[in-house]
Amino acid sequence: LRAAMDSLDPDLNTNLPRALEQVYSVNLPLFVSADIELSFAIPPDALEYDAETVLHAVRIVQEALTNALRHSEASRVSVELTRDDSDVSITVIDNGRGFDPNATCGRGLSIQRRRAKEAGLEFTIQSGREMGSRQQLSFGRAKEAGGMTTATVT
């Protein structure tokens, strides 16, 4: 998986939607073989960012997908890229068993937080027991959902 991510087309390194489409194509076979529904909603608009920001965003999304695949026991995972007047965000949602977003075990969450901070992005994790998880990476401001524990890195 890591080798596949490292082989992403370098020509896509500033176009966020196209980079996410490539993440989808790399991950779809893994999710199909695990019998997990994977959906991506990516508008066709070209959203250009510097290569470092796109790389961090792609790696954060990839880590969220890897965690959902390995740990969540989810049957559905979705990734959505949204845009409004003041915010562009990527949200990864799974219907798995949930977890404590403030936990310090493992390296994946800490790496996601570090990458978001390095890229100047806001990363929010919302989860609760048997509530699945929602991870949002905001290029503007983050949105919050009620009823879940929230951890935000800015």
CSV table of N, CA, C and O in Angstrom, one decimal, residues 19-107:
chain,number,residue,atom,x,y,z
A,19,ALA,N,-5.6,14.1,-7.1
A,19,ALA,CA,-4.8,13.3,-6.2
A,19,ALA,C,-5.7,12.4,-5.4
A,19,ALA,O,-5.4,11.2,-5.2
A,20,LEU,N,-6.9,12.9,-4.9
A,20,LEU,CA,-7.8,12.0,-4.2
A,20,LEU,C,-8.4,10.9,-5.0
A,20,LEU,O,-8.7,9.8,-4.5
A,21,GLU,N,-8.7,11.2,-6.3
A,21,GLU,CA,-9.2,10.2,-7.2
A,21,GLU,C,-8.2,9.0,-7.3
A,21,GLU,O,-8.5,7.9,-7.4
A,22,GLN,N,-6.9,9.4,-7.3
A,22,GLN,CA,-5.9,8.4,-7.4
A,22,GLN,C,-5.8,7.6,-6.1
A,22,GLN,O,-5.6,6.3,-6.1
A,23,VAL,N,-6.0,8.2,-4.9
A,23,VAL,CA,-6.1,7.5,-3.7
A,23,VAL,C,-7.2,6.5,-3.7
A,23,VAL,O,-7.1,5.4,-3.3
A,24,TYR,N,-8.4,6.9,-4.3
A,24,TYR,CA,-9.5,6.0,-4.4
A,24,TYR,C,-9.1,4.8,-5.2
A,24,TYR,O,-9.4,3.6,-4.8
A,25,SER,N,-8.5,5.0,-6.4
A,25,SER,CA,-8.2,3.9,-7.3
A,25,SER,C,-7.2,2.9,-6.6
A,25,SER,O,-7.3,1.7,-6.8
A,26,VAL,N,-6.3,3.4,-5.8
A,26,VAL,CA,-5.3,2.6,-5.1
A,26,VAL,C,-6.0,1.7,-4.0
A,26,VAL,O,-5.7,0.6,-3.8
A,27,ASN,N,-7.0,2.4,-3.3
A,27,ASN,CA,-7.6,1.7,-2.2
A,27,ASN,C,-8.8,0.8,-2.5
A,27,ASN,O,-9.1,-0.1,-1.7
A,28,LEU,N,-9.5,1.1,-3.6
A,28,LEU,CA,-10.7,0.4,-3.9
A,28,LEU,C,-10.5,-1.2,-3.9
A,28,LEU,O,-11.3,-1.9,-3.2
A,29,PRO,N,-9.5,-1.7,-4.5
A,29,PRO,CA,-9.4,-3.2,-4.5
A,29,PRO,C,-9.2,-3.7,-3.0
A,29,PRO,O,-9.7,-4.8,-2.7
A,30,LEU,N,-8.5,-3.0,-2.2
A,30,LEU,CA,-8.3,-3.4,-0.8
A,30,LEU,C,-9.6,-3.5,0.0
A,30,LEU,O,-9.9,-4.4,0.7
A,31,PHE,N,-10.5,-2.5,-0.2
A,31,PHE,CA,-11.8,-2.4,0.4
A,31,PHE,C,-12.7,-3.5,-0.1
A,31,PHE,O,-13.5,-4.1,0.6
A,32,VAL,N,-12.7,-3.7,-1.4
A,32,VAL,CA,-13.5,-4.7,-2.1
A,32,VAL,C,-13.2,-6.1,-1.5
A,32,VAL,O,-14.0,-6.9,-1.1
A,33,SER,N,-11.9,-6.4,-1.4
A,33,SER,CA,-11.4,-7.7,-0.9
A,33,SER,C,-11.8,-7.9,0.6
A,33,SER,O,-12.0,-9.0,1.0
A,34,ALA,N,-11.9,-6.8,1.3
A,34,ALA,CA,-12.3,-6.8,2.7
A,34,ALA,C,-13.8,-6.7,2.9
A,34,ALA,O,-14.3,-6.7,4.0
A,35,ASP,N,-14.6,-6.7,1.8
A,35,ASP,CA,-16.0,-6.6,1.8
A,35,ASP,C,-16.5,-5.3,2.5
A,35,ASP,O,-17.4,-5.3,3.3
A,36,ILE,N,-15.8,-4.2,2.3
A,36,ILE,CA,-16.2,-2.9,2.9
A,36,ILE,C,-16.5,-2.0,1.7
A,36,ILE,O,-15.7,-1.8,0.8
A,37,GLU,N,-17.7,-1.3,1.8
A,37,GLU,CA,-18.1,-0.4,0.8
A,37,GLU,C,-17.2,0.9,0.9
A,37,GLU,O,-17.2,1.5,2.0
A,38,LEU,N,-16.6,1.3,-0.1
A,38,LEU,CA,-15.8,2.5,-0.1
A,38,LEU,C,-16.4,3.5,-1.2
A,38,LEU,O,-16.6,3.1,-2.3
A,39,SER,N,-16.7,4.7,-0.7
A,39,SER,CA,-17.2,5.7,-1.7
A,39,SER,C,-16.4,7.0,-1.5
A,39,SER,O,-16.0,7.4,-0.4
A,40,PHE,N,-16.2,7.6,-2.7
A,40,PHE,CA,-15.6,8.9,-2.7
A,40,PHE,C,-16.5,9.9,-3.4
A,40,PHE,O,-17.0,9.6,-4.5
A,41,ALA,N,-16.7,11.1,-2.9
A,41,ALA,CA,-17.5,12.1,-3.5
A,41,ALA,C,-16.5,13.3,-3.7
A,41,ALA,O,-16.1,14.0,-2.8
A,42,ILE,N,-16.1,13.5,-4.9
A,42,ILE,CA,-15.1,14.5,-5.3
A,42,ILE,C,-15.6,15.3,-6.4
A,42,ILE,O,-15.8,14.8,-7.5
A,43,PRO,N,-15.8,16.6,-6.2
A,43,PRO,CA,-16.3,17.5,-7.3
A,43,PRO,C,-15.2,17.6,-8.3
A,43,PRO,O,-14.0,17.5,-8.0
A,44,PRO,N,-15.6,17.8,-9.6
A,44,PRO,CA,-14.6,17.9,-10.6
A,44,PRO,C,-13.8,19.2,-10.6
A,44,PRO,O,-12.8,19.3,-11.4
A,45,ASP,N,-14.2,20.2,-9.8
A,45,ASP,CA,-13.5,21.5,-9.8
A,45,ASP,C,-12.0,21.3,-9.5
A,45,ASP,O,-11.6,20.5,-8.7
A,46,ALA,N,-11.2,22.0,-10.2
A,46,ALA,CA,-9.7,22.0,-9.9
A,46,ALA,C,-9.4,22.8,-8.7
A,46,ALA,O,-9.7,24.0,-8.7
A,47,LEU,N,-8.9,22.2,-7.7
A,47,LEU,CA,-8.5,22.9,-6.5
A,47,LEU,C,-7.0,22.8,-6.4
A,47,LEU,O,-6.5,21.7,-6.1
A,48,GLU,N,-6.3,23.8,-6.7
A,48,GLU,CA,-4.9,23.8,-6.7
A,48,GLU,C,-4.3,24.3,-5.4
A,48,GLU,O,-4.7,25.3,-4.9
A,49,TYR,N,-3.4,23.5,-4.9
A,49,TYR,CA,-2.6,23.9,-3.7
A,49,TYR,C,-1.2,23.6,-3.9
A,49,TYR,O,-0.8,22.9,-4.9
A,50,ASP,N,-0.3,24.0,-3.1
A,50,ASP,CA,1.1,23.7,-3.2
A,50,ASP,C,1.3,22.2,-3.0
A,50,ASP,O,0.5,21.5,-2.4
A,51,ALA,N,2.3,21.6,-3.6
A,51,ALA,CA,2.6,20.2,-3.6
A,51,ALA,C,2.7,19.6,-2.2
A,51,ALA,O,2.2,18.5,-1.9
A,52,GLU,N,3.3,20.4,-1.3
A,52,GLU,CA,3.4,19.9,0.1
A,52,GLU,C,2.1,19.8,0.8
A,52,GLU,O,1.8,18.8,1.5
A,53,THR,N,1.2,20.7,0.6
A,53,THR,CA,-0.1,20.7,1.2
A,53,THR,C,-0.9,19.5,0.7
A,53,THR,O,-1.5,18.7,1.4
A,54,VAL,N,-0.9,19.3,-0.7
A,54,VAL,CA,-1.6,18.2,-1.3
A,54,VAL,C,-1.0,16.8,-0.7
A,54,VAL,O,-1.8,15.9,-0.4
A,55,LEU,N,0.3,16.7,-0.7
A,55,LEU,CA,0.9,15.5,-0.2
A,55,LEU,C,0.5,15.2,1.3
A,55,LEU,O,0.1,14.1,1.6
A,56,HIS,N,0.5,16.2,2.1
A,56,HIS,CA,0.1,16.0,3.5
A,56,HIS,C,-1.4,15.6,3.6
A,56,HIS,O,-1.8,14.7,4.3
A,57,ALA,N,-2.2,16.3,2.8
A,57,ALA,CA,-3.7,15.9,2.8
A,57,ALA,C,-3.9,14.5,2.3
A,57,ALA,O,-4.7,13.7,2.9
A,58,VAL,N,-3.2,14.1,1.3
A,58,VAL,CA,-3.4,12.7,0.7
A,58,VAL,C,-2.9,11.7,1.8
A,58,VAL,O,-3.5,10.7,2.0
A,59,ARG,N,-1.8,12.0,2.4
A,59,ARG,CA,-1.3,11.1,3.5
A,59,ARG,C,-2.2,11.0,4.7
A,59,ARG,O,-2.4,9.9,5.2
A,60,ILE,N,-2.8,12.1,5.1
A,60,ILE,CA,-3.8,12.1,6.2
A,60,ILE,C,-5.0,11.2,5.8
A,60,ILE,O,-5.5,10.4,6.6
A,61,VAL,N,-5.5,11.4,4.6
A,61,VAL,CA,-6.6,10.6,4.1
A,61,VAL,C,-6.3,9.2,4.0
A,61,VAL,O,-7.0,8.3,4.5
A,62,GLN,N,-5.1,8.9,3.5
A,62,GLN,CA,-4.6,7.5,3.4
A,62,GLN,C,-4.6,6.8,4.8
A,62,GLN,O,-5.0,5.7,5.0
A,63,GLU,N,-4.1,7.5,5.8
A,63,GLU,CA,-4.0,7.0,7.1
A,63,GLU,C,-5.4,6.7,7.7
A,63,GLU,O,-5.6,5.7,8.3
A,64,ALA,N,-6.3,7.6,7.4
A,64,ALA,CA,-7.7,7.4,7.9
A,64,ALA,C,-8.3,6.2,7.3
A,64,ALA,O,-8.9,5.4,7.9
A,65,LEU,N,-8.0,6.0,6.0
A,65,LEU,CA,-8.5,4.8,5.3
A,65,LEU,C,-7.9,3.5,5.8
A,65,LEU,O,-8.5,2.5,6.0
A,66,THR,N,-6.6,3.6,6.0
A,66,THR,CA,-5.8,2.4,6.5
A,66,THR,C,-6.4,2.0,7.9
A,66,THR,O,-6.6,0.9,8.2
A,67,ASN,N,-6.6,3.0,8.8
A,67,ASN,CA,-7.1,2.8,10.1
A,67,ASN,C,-8.5,2.2,10.0
A,67,ASN,O,-8.8,1.2,10.8
A,68,ALA,N,-9.4,2.7,9.1
A,68,ALA,CA,-10.7,2.1,9.0
A,68,ALA,C,-10.6,0.7,8.5
A,68,ALA,O,-11.4,-0.2,9.0
A,69,LEU,N,-9.8,0.4,7.6
A,69,LEU,CA,-9.6,-0.9,7.0
A,69,LEU,C,-9.1,-1.9,8.1
A,69,LEU,O,-9.6,-3.0,8.2
A,70,ARG,N,-8.1,-1.5,8.8
A,70,ARG,CA,-7.5,-2.4,9.8
A,70,ARG,C,-8.2,-2.5,11.1
A,70,ARG,O,-8.2,-3.6,11.8
A,71,HIS,N,-8.8,-1.4,11.6
A,71,HIS,CA,-9.2,-1.4,13.0
A,71,HIS,C,-10.7,-1.2,13.3
A,71,HIS,O,-11.2,-1.5,14.3
A,72,SER,N,-11.4,-0.6,12.3
A,72,SER,CA,-12.8,-0.1,12.6
A,72,SER,C,-13.9,-1.1,12.6
A,72,SER,O,-14.9,-0.9,13.2
A,73,GLU,N,-13.7,-2.2,11.9
A,73,GLU,CA,-14.7,-3.2,11.7
A,73,GLU,C,-15.9,-2.6,11.0
A,73,GLU,O,-17.1,-3.0,11.2
A,74,ALA,N,-15.7,-1.6,10.1
A,74,ALA,CA,-16.7,-0.9,9.4
A,74,ALA,C,-17.2,-1.7,8.2
A,74,ALA,O,-16.5,-2.6,7.7
A,75,SER,N,-18.4,-1.4,7.8
A,75,SER,CA,-19.0,-2.0,6.6
A,75,SER,C,-19.0,-0.9,5.5
A,75,SER,O,-19.2,-1.3,4.3
A,76,ARG,N,-18.9,0.3,5.9
A,76,ARG,CA,-18.9,1.5,4.9
A,76,ARG,C,-17.9,2.5,5.3
A,76,ARG,O,-17.8,2.9,6.5
A,77,VAL,N,-17.2,3.1,4.4
A,77,VAL,CA,-16.3,4.2,4.6
A,77,VAL,C,-16.5,5.1,3.4
A,77,VAL,O,-16.6,4.7,2.2
A,78,SER,N,-16.6,6.4,3.7
A,78,SER,CA,-16.8,7.4,2.7
A,78,SER,C,-15.8,8.5,2.8
A,78,SER,O,-15.4,8.9,3.9
A,79,VAL,N,-15.4,9.1,1.7
A,79,VAL,CA,-14.5,10.3,1.7
A,79,VAL,C,-15.2,11.3,0.8
A,79,VAL,O,-15.7,11.0,-0.3
A,80,GLU,N,-15.3,12.5,1.4
A,80,GLU,CA,-16.0,13.6,0.7
A,80,GLU,C,-15.2,14.9,0.7
A,80,GLU,O,-14.7,15.3,1.7
A,81,LEU,N,-15.0,15.4,-0.5
A,81,LEU,CA,-14.3,16.7,-0.6
A,81,LEU,C,-15.4,17.7,-0.8
A,81,LEU,O,-16.2,17.6,-1.8
A,82,THR,N,-15.5,18.7,0.1
A,82,THR,CA,-16.5,19.7,-0.1
A,82,THR,C,-15.9,21.1,-0.1
A,82,THR,O,-14.8,21.3,0.4
A,83,ARG,N,-16.7,22.0,-0.7
A,83,ARG,CA,-16.2,23.4,-0.8
A,83,ARG,C,-17.4,24.3,-0.7
A,83,ARG,O,-18.4,24.1,-1.2
A,84,ASP,N,-17.2,25.4,0.1
A,84,ASP,CA,-18.2,26.5,0.2
A,84,ASP,C,-17.4,27.8,0.2
A,84,ASP,O,-16.2,27.8,-0.1
A,85,ASP,N,-18.1,28.9,0.5
A,85,ASP,CA,-17.5,30.2,0.3
A,85,ASP,C,-16.2,30.4,1.2
A,85,ASP,O,-15.3,31.1,0.9
A,86,SER,N,-16.2,29.7,2.4
A,86,SER,CA,-15.1,29.9,3.3
A,86,SER,C,-14.3,28.7,3.7
A,86,SER,O,-13.4,28.8,4.5
A,87,ASP,N,-14.6,27.6,3.1
A,87,ASP,CA,-13.9,26.4,3.6
A,87,ASP,C,-13.8,25.3,2.4
A,87,ASP,O,-14.7,25.2,1.6
A,88,VAL,N,-12.7,24.6,2.4
A,88,VAL,CA,-12.6,23.4,1.6
A,88,VAL,C,-12.2,22.4,2.7
A,88,VAL,O,-11.3,22.6,3.5
A,89,SER,N,-12.9,21.2,2.6
A,89,SER,CA,-12.6,20.2,3.6
A,89,SER,C,-12.7,18.8,3.0
A,89,SER,O,-13.4,18.6,2.0
A,90,ILE,N,-12.0,17.9,3.6
A,90,ILE,CA,-12.0,16.5,3.2
A,90,ILE,C,-12.5,15.8,4.5
A,90,ILE,O,-11.9,16.0,5.6
A,91,THR,N,-13.6,15.0,4.4
A,91,THR,CA,-14.1,14.3,5.5
A,91,THR,C,-14.1,12.8,5.2
A,91,THR,O,-14.6,12.4,4.1
A,92,VAL,N,-13.6,12.0,6.1
A,92,VAL,CA,-13.6,10.5,6.0
A,92,VAL,C,-14.5,10.0,7.2
A,92,VAL,O,-14.2,10.3,8.3
A,93,ILE,N,-15.5,9.3,6.8
A,93,ILE,CA,-16.5,8.8,7.8
A,93,ILE,C,-16.6,7.3,7.6
A,93,ILE,O,-16.6,6.7,6.5
A,94,ASP,N,-16.5,6.6,8.8
A,94,ASP,CA,-16.8,5.1,8.8
A,94,ASP,C,-17.9,4.8,9.8
A,94,ASP,O,-18.1,5.6,10.7
A,95,ASN,N,-18.5,3.7,9.6
A,95,ASN,CA,-19.6,3.2,10.5
A,95,ASN,C,-19.1,2.1,11.4
A,95,ASN,O,-19.9,1.3,11.8
A,96,GLY,N,-17.8,2.2,11.7
A,96,GLY,CA,-17.2,1.1,12.5
A,96,GLY,C,-17.5,1.3,14.0
A,96,GLY,O,-18.4,2.0,14.5
A,97,ARG,N,-16.6,0.6,14.8
A,97,ARG,CA,-16.8,0.6,16.3
A,97,ARG,C,-16.4,1.8,17.0
A,97,ARG,O,-16.7,1.9,18.2
A,98,GLY,N,-15.7,2.7,16.4
A,98,GLY,CA,-15.3,4.0,17.0
A,98,GLY,C,-14.1,3.8,17.9
A,98,GLY,O,-13.6,2.7,18.1
A,99,PHE,N,-13.6,4.9,18.4
A,99,PHE,CA,-12.4,4.8,19.3
A,99,PHE,C,-12.3,6.2,20.0
A,99,PHE,O,-13.1,7.1,19.8
A,100,ASP,N,-11.4,6.2,21.0
A,100,ASP,CA,-11.2,7.5,21.7
A,100,ASP,C,-10.2,8.3,20.9
A,100,ASP,O,-9.0,8.0,20.8
A,101,PRO,N,-10.7,9.5,20.4
A,101,PRO,CA,-9.8,10.3,19.5
A,101,PRO,C,-8.6,10.9,20.3
A,101,PRO,O,-7.7,11.5,19.7
A,102,ASN,N,-8.7,10.9,21.6
A,102,ASN,CA,-7.7,11.5,22.4
A,102,ASN,C,-6.6,10.4,22.9
A,102,ASN,O,-5.7,10.8,23.6
A,103,ALA,N,-6.8,9.2,22.5
A,103,ALA,CA,-5.9,8.1,22.8
A,103,ALA,C,-4.5,8.4,22.3
A,103,ALA,O,-4.4,9.0,21.2
A,104,THR,N,-3.5,7.9,23.0
A,104,THR,CA,-2.2,8.2,22.6
A,104,THR,C,-1.5,6.9,22.1
A,104,THR,O,-0.3,6.9,21.8
A,105,CYS,N,-2.3,5.8,22.0
A,105,CYS,CA,-1.7,4.6,21.5
A,105,CYS,C,-1.5,4.6,20.0
A,105,CYS,O,-2.3,5.3,19.3
A,106,GLY,N,-0.6,3.9,19.5
A,106,GLY,CA,-0.3,3.9,18.1
A,106,GLY,C,0.3,5.1,17.5
A,106,GLY,O,0.3,6.2,18.2
A,107,ARG,N,0.8,5.1,16.3
A,107,ARG,CA,1.4,6.2,15.7
A,107,ARG,C,0.6,6.9,14.7
A,107,ARG,O,0.8,8.1,14.3
